[in-house]
JSON list of C-alpha atoms in Angstrom, two decimals:
[
{"chain": "A", "resi": 1, "resn": "MET", "atom": "CA", "xyz": [-27.33, 32.56, 13.31]},
{"chain": "A", "resi": 2, "resn": "GLU", "atom": "CA", "xyz": [-24.21, 30.47, 12.75]},
{"chain": "A", "resi": 3, "resn": "THR", "atom": "CA", "xyz": [-23.17, 28.11, 15.52]},
{"chain": "A", "resi": 4, "resn": "THR", "atom": "CA", "xyz": [-19.56, 27.39, 16.29]},
{"chain": "A", "resi": 5, "resn": "SER", "atom": "CA", "xyz": [-18.59, 23.84, 17.09]},
{"chain": "A", "resi": 6, "resn": "LEU", "atom": "CA", "xyz": [-15.70, 23.25, 19.42]},
{"chain": "A", "resi": 7, "resn": "ILE", "atom": "CA", "xyz": [-12.97, 20.85, 18.40]},
{"chain": "A", "resi": 8, "resn": "ASP", "atom": "CA", "xyz": [-11.30, 18.92, 21.18]},
{"chain": "A", "resi": 9, "resn": "LEU", "atom": "CA", "xyz": [-7.58, 19.20, 21.71]},
{"chain": "A", "resi": 10, "resn": "SER", "atom": "CA", "xyz": [-5.64, 15.97, 22.11]},
{"chain": "A", "resi": 11, "resn": "THR", "atom": "CA", "xyz": [-2.57, 16.12, 24.31]},
{"chain": "A", "resi": 12, "resn": "PHE", "atom": "CA", "xyz": [-0.16, 13.35, 25.24]},
{"chain": "A", "resi": 13, "resn": "HIS", "atom": "CA", "xyz": [2.63, 13.78, 27.76]},
{"chain": "A", "resi": 14, "resn": "ASP", "atom": "CA", "xyz": [6.06, 12.23, 28.37]},
{"chain": "A", "resi": 15, "resn": "LEU", "atom": "CA", "xyz": [6.16, 10.14, 25.21]},
{"chain": "A", "resi": 16, "resn": "ALA", "atom": "CA", "xyz": [9.52, 8.66, 26.26]},
{"chain": "A", "resi": 17, "resn": "LYS", "atom": "CA", "xyz": [7.73, 6.82, 29.08]},
{"chain": "A", "resi": 18, "resn": "ALA", "atom": "CA", "xyz": [4.24, 6.34, 27.61]},
{"chain": "A", "resi": 19, "resn": "ASP", "atom": "CA", "xyz": [2.87, 2.80, 27.81]},
{"chain": "A", "resi": 20, "resn": "ILE", "atom": "CA", "xyz": [2.62, 1.44, 24.27]},
{"chain": "A", "resi": 21, "resn": "GLY", "atom": "CA", "xyz": [1.53, -2.09, 25.07]},
{"chain": "A", "resi": 22, "resn": "ALA", "atom": "CA", "xyz": [3.02, -5.54, 24.67]},
{"chain": "A", "resi": 23, "resn": "PHE", "atom": "CA", "xyz": [5.90, -6.34, 22.35]},
{"chain": "A", "resi": 24, "resn": "SER", "atom": "CA", "xyz": [5.54, -8.94, 19.61]},
{"chain": "A", "resi": 25, "resn": "PRO", "atom": "CA", "xyz": [7.85, -10.30, 16.87]},
{"chain": "A", "resi": 26, "resn": "LYS", "atom": "CA", "xyz": [8.62, -7.82, 14.06]},
{"chain": "A", "resi": 27, "resn": "PRO", "atom": "CA", "xyz": [7.19, -9.41, 10.87]},
{"chain": "A", "resi": 28, "resn": "THR", "atom": "CA", "xyz": [9.70, -7.79, 8.48]},
{"chain": "A", "resi": 29, "resn": "SER", "atom": "CA", "xyz": [12.79, -8.46, 10.64]},
{"chain": "A", "resi": 30, "resn": "ILE", "atom": "CA", "xyz": [15.68, -9.97, 8.67]},
{"chain": "A", "resi": 31, "resn": "GLU", "atom": "CA", "xyz": [18.29, -9.97, 11.45]},
{"chain": "A", "resi": 32, "resn": "GLY", "atom": "CA", "xyz": [18.18, -9.90, 15.24]},
{"chain": "A", "resi": 33, "resn": "ASN", "atom": "CA", "xyz": [14.90, -11.58, 16.27]},
{"chain": "A", "resi": 34, "resn": "GLN", "atom": "CA", "xyz": [13.40, -8.15, 16.78]},
{"chain": "A", "resi": 35, "resn": "VAL", "atom": "CA", "xyz": [10.28, -7.35, 18.75]},
{"chain": "A", "resi": 36, "resn": "GLU", "atom": "CA", "xyz": [8.19, -4.20, 18.44]},
{"chain": "A", "resi": 37, "resn": "ALA", "atom": "CA", "xyz": [5.28, -2.44, 20.10]},
{"chain": "A", "resi": 38, "resn": "ALA", "atom": "CA", "xyz": [3.13, 0.45, 18.94]},
{"chain": "A", "resi": 39, "resn": "ARG", "atom": "CA", "xyz": [0.25, 2.52, 20.19]},
{"chain": "A", "resi": 40, "resn": "SER", "atom": "CA", "xyz": [-1.87, 4.80, 18.06]},
{"chain": "A", "resi": 41, "resn": "PHE", "atom": "CA", "xyz": [-2.79, 8.02, 19.86]},
{"chain": "A", "resi": 42, "resn": "PHE", "atom": "CA", "xyz": [-4.83, 9.66, 17.09]},
{"chain": "A", "resi": 43, "resn": "GLN", "atom": "CA", "xyz": [-6.52, 8.68, 13.83]},
{"chain": "A", "resi": 44, "resn": "SER", "atom": "CA", "xyz": [-8.24, 11.10, 11.49]},
{"chain": "A", "resi": 45, "resn": "PRO", "atom": "CA", "xyz": [-11.97, 10.52, 10.98]},
{"chain": "A", "resi": 46, "resn": "ASP", "atom": "CA", "xyz": [-11.33, 9.41, 7.38]},
{"chain": "A", "resi": 47, "resn": "GLY", "atom": "CA", "xyz": [-8.61, 6.98, 8.51]},
{"chain": "A", "resi": 48, "resn": "THR", "atom": "CA", "xyz": [-5.87, 8.48, 6.33]},
{"chain": "A", "resi": 49, "resn": "VAL", "atom": "CA", "xyz": [-3.74, 9.88, 9.20]},
{"chain": "A", "resi": 50, "resn": "ASP", "atom": "CA", "xyz": [-2.39, 7.83, 12.11]},
{"chain": "A", "resi": 51, "resn": "ILE", "atom": "CA", "xyz": [-0.19, 9.32, 14.85]},
{"chain": "A", "resi": 52, "resn": "GLY", "atom": "CA", "xyz": [1.42, 7.21, 17.55]},
{"chain": "A", "resi": 53, "resn": "ILE", "atom": "CA", "xyz": [4.49, 5.78, 19.23]},
{"chain": "A", "resi": 54, "resn": "TRP", "atom": "CA", "xyz": [6.51, 2.80, 18.01]},
{"chain": "A", "resi": 55, "resn": "GLU", "atom": "CA", "xyz": [9.45, 1.04, 19.64]},
{"chain": "A", "resi": 56, "resn": "CYS", "atom": "CA", "xyz": [11.71, -1.71, 18.32]},
{"chain": "A", "resi": 57, "resn": "THR", "atom": "CA", "xyz": [14.68, -3.70, 19.63]},
{"chain": "A", "resi": 58, "resn": "PRO", "atom": "CA", "xyz": [18.07, -3.98, 17.86]},
{"chain": "A", "resi": 59, "resn": "GLY", "atom": "CA", "xyz": [18.32, -5.72, 14.52]},
{"chain": "A", "resi": 60, "resn": "ARG", "atom": "CA", "xyz": [17.49, -5.09, 10.88]},
{"chain": "A", "resi": 61, "resn": "PHE", "atom": "CA", "xyz": [14.18, -4.98, 9.02]},
{"chain": "A", "resi": 62, "resn": "THR", "atom": "CA", "xyz": [12.77, -3.99, 5.65]},
{"chain": "A", "resi": 63, "resn": "ALA", "atom": "CA", "xyz": [10.30, -1.13, 5.25]},
{"chain": "A", "resi": 64, "resn": "ASP", "atom": "CA", "xyz": [7.98, -0.22, 2.39]},
{"chain": "A", "resi": 65, "resn": "ARG", "atom": "CA", "xyz": [6.11, 3.08, 2.15]},
{"chain": "A", "resi": 66, "resn": "SER", "atom": "CA", "xyz": [4.47, 2.33, -1.24]},
{"chain": "A", "resi": 67, "resn": "GLY", "atom": "CA", "xyz": [1.00, 3.24, 0.01]},
{"chain": "A", "resi": 68, "resn": "SER", "atom": "CA", "xyz": [1.77, 5.92, 2.58]},
{"chain": "A", "resi": 69, "resn": "SER", "atom": "CA", "xyz": [4.22, 8.57, 3.72]},
{"chain": "A", "resi": 70, "resn": "GLU", "atom": "CA", "xyz": [5.70, 8.73, 7.23]},
{"chain": "A", "resi": 71, "resn": "ILE", "atom": "CA", "xyz": [7.23, 11.38, 9.43]},
{"chain": "A", "resi": 72, "resn": "CYS", "atom": "CA", "xyz": [9.35, 9.97, 12.29]},
{"chain": "A", "resi": 73, "resn": "HIS", "atom": "CA", "xyz": [10.64, 11.93, 15.29]},
{"chain": "A", "resi": 74, "resn": "ILE", "atom": "CA", "xyz": [13.19, 9.84, 17.18]},
{"chain": "A", "resi": 75, "resn": "ILE", "atom": "CA", "xyz": [12.51, 9.98, 20.93]},
{"chain": "A", "resi": 76, "resn": "SER", "atom": "CA", "xyz": [15.24, 7.59, 22.07]},
{"chain": "A", "resi": 77, "resn": "GLY", "atom": "CA", "xyz": [17.71, 5.08, 20.69]},
{"chain": "A", "resi": 78, "resn": "ARG", "atom": "CA", "xyz": [19.98, 4.94, 17.65]},
{"chain": "A", "resi": 79, "resn": "ALA", "atom": "CA", "xyz": [19.21, 3.67, 14.17]},
{"chain": "A", "resi": 80, "resn": "GLU", "atom": "CA", "xyz": [20.34, 3.85, 10.56]},
{"chain": "A", "resi": 81, "resn": "VAL", "atom": "CA", "xyz": [17.95, 4.03, 7.63]},
{"chain": "A", "resi": 82, "resn": "SER", "atom": "CA", "xyz": [19.10, 2.99, 4.15]},
{"chain": "A", "resi": 83, "resn": "ARG", "atom": "CA", "xyz": [17.43, 3.50, 0.79]},
{"chain": "A", "resi": 84, "resn": "ALA", "atom": "CA", "xyz": [17.32, 0.71, -1.77]},
{"chain": "A", "resi": 85, "resn": "ASP", "atom": "CA", "xyz": [20.35, 2.29, -3.52]},
{"chain": "A", "resi": 86, "resn": "GLY", "atom": "CA", "xyz": [22.37, 2.08, -0.29]},
{"chain": "A", "resi": 87, "resn": "GLU", "atom": "CA", "xyz": [22.28, 5.74, 0.80]},
{"chain": "A", "resi": 88, "resn": "MET", "atom": "CA", "xyz": [22.25, 5.68, 4.62]},
{"chain": "A", "resi": 89, "resn": "ARG", "atom": "CA", "xyz": [21.22, 8.18, 7.28]},
{"chain": "A", "resi": 90, "resn": "ALA", "atom": "CA", "xyz": [22.09, 7.85, 10.98]},
{"chain": "A", "resi": 91, "resn": "LEU", "atom": "CA", "xyz": [19.36, 8.81, 13.45]},
{"chain": "A", "resi": 92, "resn": "GLY", "atom": "CA", "xyz": [19.32, 9.56, 17.16]},
{"chain": "A", "resi": 93, "resn": "PRO", "atom": "CA", "xyz": [17.22, 11.32, 19.81]},
{"chain": "A", "resi": 94, "resn": "GLY", "atom": "CA", "xyz": [15.66, 14.53, 18.54]},
{"chain": "A", "resi": 95, "resn": "ASP", "atom": "CA", "xyz": [16.14, 13.71, 14.83]},
{"chain": "A", "resi": 96, "resn": "LEU", "atom": "CA", "xyz": [13.31, 13.97, 12.30]},
{"chain": "A", "resi": 97, "resn": "LEU", "atom": "CA", "xyz": [13.03, 11.62, 9.33]},
{"chain": "A", "resi": 98, "resn": "VAL", "atom": "CA", "xyz": [10.62, 12.00, 6.41]},
{"chain": "A", "resi": 99, "resn": "LEU", "atom": "CA", "xyz": [9.86, 8.88, 4.34]},
{"chain": "A", "resi": 100, "resn": "PRO", "atom": "CA", "xyz": [7.88, 10.00, 1.29]},
{"chain": "A", "resi": 101, "resn": "GLN", "atom": "CA", "xyz": [5.28, 7.79, -0.32]},
{"chain": "A", "resi": 102, "resn": "GLY", "atom": "CA", "xyz": [7.09, 5.27, -2.52]},
{"chain": "A", "resi": 103, "resn": "TRP", "atom": "CA", "xyz": [10.18, 4.98, -0.28]},
{"chain": "A", "resi": 104, "resn": "LYS", "atom": "CA", "xyz": [11.57, 1.47, 0.25]},
{"chain": "A", "resi": 105, "resn": "GLY", "atom": "CA", "xyz": [14.60, 0.46, 2.28]},
{"chain": "A", "resi": 106, "resn": "GLU", "atom": "CA", "xyz": [15.89, -0.93, 5.55]},
{"chain": "A", "resi": 107, "resn": "TRP", "atom": "CA", "xyz": [16.18, 0.11, 9.16]},
{"chain": "A", "resi": 108, "resn": "LEU", "atom": "CA", "xyz": [19.16, -1.02, 11.25]},
{"chain": "A", "resi": 109, "resn": "ILE", "atom": "CA", "xyz": [18.30, -0.52, 14.90]},
{"chain": "A", "resi": 110, "resn": "ARG", "atom": "CA", "xyz": [21.55, -0.08, 16.84]},
{"chain": "A", "resi": 111, "resn": "GLU", "atom": "CA", "xyz": [19.90, 0.61, 20.24]},
{"chain": "A", "resi": 112, "resn": "THR", "atom": "CA", "xyz": [16.25, 0.02, 21.12]},
{"chain": "A", "resi": 113, "resn": "THR", "atom": "CA", "xyz": [14.55, 2.90, 19.34]},
{"chain": "A", "resi": 114, "resn": "ARG", "atom": "CA", "xyz": [11.32, 4.74, 20.14]},
{"chain": "A", "resi": 115, "resn": "LYS", "atom": "CA", "xyz": [9.77, 7.14, 17.67]},
{"chain": "A", "resi": 116, "resn": "LEU", "atom": "CA", "xyz": [6.73, 9.31, 17.29]},
{"chain": "A", "resi": 117, "resn": "TYR", "atom": "CA", "xyz": [5.23, 8.56, 13.89]},
{"chain": "A", "resi": 118, "resn": "VAL", "atom": "CA", "xyz": [2.77, 10.33, 11.63]},
{"chain": "A", "resi": 119, "resn": "ILE", "atom": "CA", "xyz": [1.61, 8.10, 8.78]},
{"chain": "A", "resi": 120, "resn": "GLN", "atom": "CA", "xyz": [-0.52, 9.49, 5.98]},
{"chain": "A", "resi": 121, "resn": "SER", "atom": "CA", "xyz": [-2.09, 6.87, 3.75]},
{"chain": "A", "resi": 122, "resn": "ALA", "atom": "CA", "xyz": [-2.57, 7.48, 0.06]},
{"chain": "A", "resi": 123, "resn": "GLY", "atom": "CA", "xyz": [-6.28, 7.18, 0.89]}
]
């Protein structure tokens, strides 16, 4: 007789107001003395998937997705994301951004921005 194992559901509510912890200086900030905070809500058992909330204050920082891909759903704020070749995309509440593995560029945070992120490591 085959047994069925139940898999728990994980639910998280009101992500715009969820506590994500203390802010600290953004290590890759290149303009604006930025601070950021993040809270992971879920990690896959093998550690290759991380889902959480991130928030950052205005300014500019570099980003490198050499070892992972990222899906970002903007909850609040305004930002611009630029590729290394200068192509820019403006983002605001409700927008979805996909950064494929290998992407490198910059974020310009215009208004404090909060996003839901899904990062998948190359693993």
